[in-house]
């Protein structure tokens, strides 16, 4: 394998220690362009913004792989999550209660919130789409 050579003007660098020597004799002009403090901060901010955008897109892509867009129509029968609590006073054991209860969509209150009513017409409240299937 051939050695790696870097040429600076008339000087050829073939080893990492040569950089040290070139800096000592001031033939290697590194860092001459000093930035103001505000410009350094702006450079850091833009770098942070780039990394945050990259992380956001990566996380969004991962999330979108496993999520399915859902929506329900007014009047459609659905099953809502049952939020029952255990209680000795009421002789209720939540782990034995049904997971879902049948309901009907009464109104759509946004992109993800639905107003539900039971099958007899009694209003149950507003529920997020994650608690409806």
JSON list of C-alpha atoms in Angstrom, two decimals:
[
{"chain": "A", "resi": 1, "resn": "UNK", "atom": "CA", "xyz": [0.00, 0.00, 0.00]},
{"chain": "A", "resi": 2, "resn": "UNK", "atom": "CA", "xyz": [1.40, 3.37, -1.00]},
{"chain": "A", "resi": 3, "resn": "UNK", "atom": "CA", "xyz": [2.03, 5.99, 1.72]},
{"chain": "A", "resi": 4, "resn": "UNK", "atom": "CA", "xyz": [-0.44, 8.87, 2.00]},
{"chain": "A", "resi": 5, "resn": "UNK", "atom": "CA", "xyz": [1.04, 12.21, 0.93]},
{"chain": "A", "resi": 6, "resn": "UNK", "atom": "CA", "xyz": [-0.39, 15.69, 1.32]},
{"chain": "A", "resi": 7, "resn": "UNK", "atom": "CA", "xyz": [1.22, 18.63, -0.47]},
{"chain": "A", "resi": 8, "resn": "UNK", "atom": "CA", "xyz": [1.15, 22.15, 1.00]},
{"chain": "A", "resi": 9, "resn": "UNK", "atom": "CA", "xyz": [2.66, 24.53, -1.51]},
{"chain": "A", "resi": 10, "resn": "UNK", "atom": "CA", "xyz": [6.23, 23.22, -1.87]},
{"chain": "A", "resi": 11, "resn": "UNK", "atom": "CA", "xyz": [6.10, 21.04, 1.27]},
{"chain": "A", "resi": 12, "resn": "UNK", "atom": "CA", "xyz": [5.02, 17.42, 1.24]},
{"chain": "A", "resi": 13, "resn": "UNK", "atom": "CA", "xyz": [3.55, 15.91, 4.41]},
{"chain": "A", "resi": 14, "resn": "UNK", "atom": "CA", "xyz": [3.98, 12.17, 4.71]},
{"chain": "A", "resi": 15, "resn": "UNK", "atom": "CA", "xyz": [3.52, 11.74, 8.47]},
{"chain": "A", "resi": 16, "resn": "UNK", "atom": "CA", "xyz": [1.32, 13.25, 11.19]},
{"chain": "A", "resi": 17, "resn": "UNK", "atom": "CA", "xyz": [4.33, 14.69, 13.05]},
{"chain": "A", "resi": 18, "resn": "UNK", "atom": "CA", "xyz": [5.16, 16.80, 10.01]},
{"chain": "A", "resi": 19, "resn": "UNK", "atom": "CA", "xyz": [2.05, 18.90, 10.75]},
{"chain": "A", "resi": 20, "resn": "UNK", "atom": "CA", "xyz": [3.54, 19.87, 14.11]},
{"chain": "A", "resi": 21, "resn": "UNK", "atom": "CA", "xyz": [6.77, 20.98, 12.45]},
{"chain": "A", "resi": 22, "resn": "UNK", "atom": "CA", "xyz": [4.93, 22.98, 9.79]},
{"chain": "A", "resi": 23, "resn": "UNK", "atom": "CA", "xyz": [2.88, 24.76, 12.48]},
{"chain": "A", "resi": 24, "resn": "UNK", "atom": "CA", "xyz": [6.05, 25.63, 14.44]},
{"chain": "A", "resi": 25, "resn": "UNK", "atom": "CA", "xyz": [7.68, 27.24, 11.42]},
{"chain": "A", "resi": 26, "resn": "UNK", "atom": "CA", "xyz": [4.33, 28.86, 10.56]},
{"chain": "A", "resi": 27, "resn": "UNK", "atom": "CA", "xyz": [4.10, 27.37, 7.10]},
{"chain": "A", "resi": 28, "resn": "UNK", "atom": "CA", "xyz": [0.72, 25.82, 7.81]},
{"chain": "A", "resi": 29, "resn": "UNK", "atom": "CA", "xyz": [-1.84, 28.63, 7.78]},
{"chain": "A", "resi": 30, "resn": "UNK", "atom": "CA", "xyz": [-4.62, 27.23, 9.95]},
{"chain": "A", "resi": 31, "resn": "UNK", "atom": "CA", "xyz": [-7.21, 29.35, 11.69]},
{"chain": "A", "resi": 32, "resn": "UNK", "atom": "CA", "xyz": [-6.20, 32.68, 10.22]},
{"chain": "A", "resi": 33, "resn": "UNK", "atom": "CA", "xyz": [-9.82, 33.57, 9.55]},
{"chain": "A", "resi": 34, "resn": "UNK", "atom": "CA", "xyz": [-11.01, 34.37, 13.07]},
{"chain": "A", "resi": 35, "resn": "UNK", "atom": "CA", "xyz": [-14.78, 34.63, 13.44]},
{"chain": "A", "resi": 36, "resn": "UNK", "atom": "CA", "xyz": [-16.49, 37.07, 15.74]},
{"chain": "A", "resi": 37, "resn": "UNK", "atom": "CA", "xyz": [-18.23, 35.61, 18.78]},
{"chain": "A", "resi": 38, "resn": "UNK", "atom": "CA", "xyz": [-21.67, 36.26, 17.27]},
{"chain": "A", "resi": 39, "resn": "UNK", "atom": "CA", "xyz": [-20.68, 34.49, 14.06]},
{"chain": "A", "resi": 40, "resn": "UNK", "atom": "CA", "xyz": [-19.35, 31.51, 16.03]},
{"chain": "A", "resi": 41, "resn": "UNK", "atom": "CA", "xyz": [-22.66, 31.26, 17.91]},
{"chain": "A", "resi": 42, "resn": "UNK", "atom": "CA", "xyz": [-24.60, 31.51, 14.65]},
{"chain": "A", "resi": 43, "resn": "UNK", "atom": "CA", "xyz": [-22.50, 28.68, 13.21]},
{"chain": "A", "resi": 44, "resn": "UNK", "atom": "CA", "xyz": [-23.18, 26.56, 16.31]},
{"chain": "A", "resi": 45, "resn": "UNK", "atom": "CA", "xyz": [-26.92, 27.33, 16.15]},
{"chain": "A", "resi": 46, "resn": "UNK", "atom": "CA", "xyz": [-27.15, 26.34, 12.50]},
{"chain": "A", "resi": 47, "resn": "UNK", "atom": "CA", "xyz": [-25.28, 23.11, 13.25]},
{"chain": "A", "resi": 48, "resn": "UNK", "atom": "CA", "xyz": [-27.67, 22.34, 16.14]},
{"chain": "A", "resi": 49, "resn": "UNK", "atom": "CA", "xyz": [-30.68, 23.11, 13.96]},
{"chain": "A", "resi": 50, "resn": "UNK", "atom": "CA", "xyz": [-29.37, 20.77, 11.25]},
{"chain": "A", "resi": 51, "resn": "UNK", "atom": "CA", "xyz": [-28.91, 17.94, 13.76]},
{"chain": "A", "resi": 52, "resn": "UNK", "atom": "CA", "xyz": [-32.35, 18.51, 15.34]},
{"chain": "A", "resi": 53, "resn": "UNK", "atom": "CA", "xyz": [-34.02, 18.43, 11.92]},
{"chain": "A", "resi": 54, "resn": "UNK", "atom": "CA", "xyz": [-32.17, 15.22, 11.06]},
{"chain": "A", "resi": 55, "resn": "UNK", "atom": "CA", "xyz": [-33.22, 13.59, 14.35]},
{"chain": "A", "resi": 56, "resn": "UNK", "atom": "CA", "xyz": [-36.83, 14.75, 13.87]},
{"chain": "A", "resi": 57, "resn": "UNK", "atom": "CA", "xyz": [-37.02, 13.22, 10.40]},
{"chain": "A", "resi": 58, "resn": "UNK", "atom": "CA", "xyz": [-35.45, 9.95, 11.60]},
{"chain": "A", "resi": 59, "resn": "UNK", "atom": "CA", "xyz": [-37.92, 9.71, 14.51]},
{"chain": "A", "resi": 60, "resn": "UNK", "atom": "CA", "xyz": [-40.85, 10.62, 12.25]},
{"chain": "A", "resi": 61, "resn": "UNK", "atom": "CA", "xyz": [-39.91, 7.92, 9.75]},
{"chain": "A", "resi": 62, "resn": "UNK", "atom": "CA", "xyz": [-39.68, 5.32, 12.55]},
{"chain": "A", "resi": 63, "resn": "UNK", "atom": "CA", "xyz": [-43.03, 6.39, 14.02]},
{"chain": "A", "resi": 64, "resn": "UNK", "atom": "CA", "xyz": [-44.81, 6.41, 10.66]},
{"chain": "A", "resi": 65, "resn": "UNK", "atom": "CA", "xyz": [-43.74, 2.82, 9.98]},
{"chain": "A", "resi": 66, "resn": "UNK", "atom": "CA", "xyz": [-46.01, 1.55, 12.77]},
{"chain": "A", "resi": 67, "resn": "UNK", "atom": "CA", "xyz": [-48.87, 4.05, 12.81]},
{"chain": "A", "resi": 68, "resn": "UNK", "atom": "CA", "xyz": [-52.00, 3.87, 10.72]},
{"chain": "A", "resi": 69, "resn": "UNK", "atom": "CA", "xyz": [-54.11, 6.93, 10.01]},
{"chain": "A", "resi": 70, "resn": "UNK", "atom": "CA", "xyz": [-57.62, 6.38, 11.36]},
{"chain": "A", "resi": 71, "resn": "UNK", "atom": "CA", "xyz": [-60.83, 8.38, 11.27]},
{"chain": "A", "resi": 72, "resn": "UNK", "atom": "CA", "xyz": [-64.45, 7.69, 12.13]},
{"chain": "A", "resi": 73, "resn": "UNK", "atom": "CA", "xyz": [-67.72, 9.01, 10.71]},
{"chain": "A", "resi": 74, "resn": "UNK", "atom": "CA", "xyz": [-70.56, 10.51, 12.73]},
{"chain": "A", "resi": 75, "resn": "UNK", "atom": "CA", "xyz": [-73.01, 7.72, 13.64]},
{"chain": "A", "resi": 76, "resn": "UNK", "atom": "CA", "xyz": [-70.44, 4.95, 13.27]},
{"chain": "A", "resi": 77, "resn": "UNK", "atom": "CA", "xyz": [-70.40, 2.31, 16.01]},
{"chain": "A", "resi": 78, "resn": "UNK", "atom": "CA", "xyz": [-66.99, 1.99, 17.67]},
{"chain": "A", "resi": 79, "resn": "UNK", "atom": "CA", "xyz": [-65.46, 0.46, 20.77]},
{"chain": "A", "resi": 80, "resn": "UNK", "atom": "CA", "xyz": [-63.96, 2.84, 23.32]},
{"chain": "A", "resi": 81, "resn": "UNK", "atom": "CA", "xyz": [-61.41, 1.86, 25.93]},
{"chain": "A", "resi": 82, "resn": "UNK", "atom": "CA", "xyz": [-62.96, 1.06, 29.30]},
{"chain": "A", "resi": 83, "resn": "UNK", "atom": "CA", "xyz": [-61.27, 3.03, 32.09]},
{"chain": "A", "resi": 84, "resn": "UNK", "atom": "CA", "xyz": [-62.52, 1.03, 35.07]},
{"chain": "A", "resi": 85, "resn": "UNK", "atom": "CA", "xyz": [-60.78, 1.07, 38.45]},
{"chain": "A", "resi": 86, "resn": "UNK", "atom": "CA", "xyz": [-60.60, -1.70, 40.98]},
{"chain": "A", "resi": 87, "resn": "UNK", "atom": "CA", "xyz": [-62.42, -1.13, 44.24]},
{"chain": "A", "resi": 88, "resn": "UNK", "atom": "CA", "xyz": [-63.24, -3.42, 47.15]},
{"chain": "A", "resi": 89, "resn": "UNK", "atom": "CA", "xyz": [-66.17, -1.22, 48.18]},
{"chain": "A", "resi": 90, "resn": "UNK", "atom": "CA", "xyz": [-67.88, -1.80, 44.82]},
{"chain": "A", "resi": 91, "resn": "UNK", "atom": "CA", "xyz": [-66.67, -5.41, 44.41]},
{"chain": "A", "resi": 92, "resn": "UNK", "atom": "CA", "xyz": [-64.94, -4.46, 41.14]},
{"chain": "A", "resi": 93, "resn": "UNK", "atom": "CA", "xyz": [-61.75, -6.01, 39.82]},
{"chain": "A", "resi": 94, "resn": "UNK", "atom": "CA", "xyz": [-60.45, -3.94, 36.87]},
{"chain": "A", "resi": 95, "resn": "UNK", "atom": "CA", "xyz": [-58.43, -6.76, 35.33]},
{"chain": "A", "resi": 96, "resn": "UNK", "atom": "CA", "xyz": [-61.62, -8.80, 34.91]},
{"chain": "A", "resi": 97, "resn": "UNK", "atom": "CA", "xyz": [-63.62, -5.91, 33.44]},
{"chain": "A", "resi": 98, "resn": "UNK", "atom": "CA", "xyz": [-64.11, -5.71, 29.67]},
{"chain": "A", "resi": 99, "resn": "UNK", "atom": "CA", "xyz": [-61.36, -3.85, 27.82]},
{"chain": "A", "resi": 100, "resn": "UNK", "atom": "CA", "xyz": [-63.76, -1.95, 25.58]},
{"chain": "A", "resi": 101, "resn": "UNK", "atom": "CA", "xyz": [-67.35, -0.75, 25.57]},
{"chain": "A", "resi": 102, "resn": "UNK", "atom": "CA", "xyz": [-69.51, -0.22, 22.48]},
{"chain": "A", "resi": 103, "resn": "UNK", "atom": "CA", "xyz": [-70.28, 3.38, 21.66]},
{"chain": "A", "resi": 104, "resn": "UNK", "atom": "CA", "xyz": [-71.38, 5.57, 18.77]},
{"chain": "A", "resi": 105, "resn": "UNK", "atom": "CA", "xyz": [-69.64, 8.64, 17.36]},
{"chain": "A", "resi": 106, "resn": "UNK", "atom": "CA", "xyz": [-71.81, 11.69, 18.03]},
{"chain": "A", "resi": 107, "resn": "UNK", "atom": "CA", "xyz": [-69.50, 14.44, 16.79]},
{"chain": "A", "resi": 108, "resn": "UNK", "atom": "CA", "xyz": [-65.96, 14.99, 15.56]},
{"chain": "A", "resi": 109, "resn": "UNK", "atom": "CA", "xyz": [-64.29, 17.67, 17.73]},
{"chain": "A", "resi": 110, "resn": "UNK", "atom": "CA", "xyz": [-61.00, 18.06, 15.85]},
{"chain": "A", "resi": 111, "resn": "UNK", "atom": "CA", "xyz": [-58.61, 15.79, 14.04]},
{"chain": "A", "resi": 112, "resn": "UNK", "atom": "CA", "xyz": [-58.06, 13.39, 16.95]},
{"chain": "A", "resi": 113, "resn": "UNK", "atom": "CA", "xyz": [-60.93, 14.00, 19.41]},
{"chain": "A", "resi": 114, "resn": "UNK", "atom": "CA", "xyz": [-64.41, 12.49, 19.14]},
{"chain": "A", "resi": 115, "resn": "UNK", "atom": "CA", "xyz": [-67.55, 13.03, 21.21]},
{"chain": "A", "resi": 116, "resn": "UNK", "atom": "CA", "xyz": [-69.04, 9.60, 21.95]},
{"chain": "A", "resi": 117, "resn": "UNK", "atom": "CA", "xyz": [-72.43, 8.42, 23.15]},
{"chain": "A", "resi": 118, "resn": "UNK", "atom": "CA", "xyz": [-73.54, 4.98, 24.27]},
{"chain": "A", "resi": 119, "resn": "UNK", "atom": "CA", "xyz": [-75.97, 2.94, 22.16]},
{"chain": "A", "resi": 120, "resn": "UNK", "atom": "CA", "xyz": [-78.95, 4.37, 24.13]},
{"chain": "A", "resi": 121, "resn": "UNK", "atom": "CA", "xyz": [-77.99, 7.98, 23.26]},
{"chain": "A", "resi": 122, "resn": "UNK", "atom": "CA", "xyz": [-76.40, 8.98, 26.62]},
{"chain": "A", "resi": 123, "resn": "UNK", "atom": "CA", "xyz": [-73.33, 11.17, 26.09]},
{"chain": "A", "resi": 124, "resn": "UNK", "atom": "CA", "xyz": [-70.09, 9.54, 27.32]},
{"chain": "A", "resi": 125, "resn": "UNK", "atom": "CA", "xyz": [-67.68, 12.44, 26.74]},
{"chain": "A", "resi": 126, "resn": "UNK", "atom": "CA", "xyz": [-64.78, 13.33, 24.49]},
{"chain": "A", "resi": 127, "resn": "UNK", "atom": "CA", "xyz": [-62.15, 10.69, 23.74]},
{"chain": "A", "resi": 128, "resn": "UNK", "atom": "CA", "xyz": [-58.85, 10.70, 21.89]},
{"chain": "A", "resi": 129, "resn": "UNK", "atom": "CA", "xyz": [-58.60, 8.50, 18.80]},
{"chain": "A", "resi": 130, "resn": "UNK", "atom": "CA", "xyz": [-55.97, 6.33, 20.52]},
{"chain": "A", "resi": 131, "resn": "UNK", "atom": "CA", "xyz": [-58.69, 5.13, 22.91]},
{"chain": "A", "resi": 132, "resn": "UNK", "atom": "CA", "xyz": [-61.14, 4.25, 20.12]},
{"chain": "A", "resi": 133, "resn": "UNK", "atom": "CA", "xyz": [-61.09, 1.34, 17.71]}
]
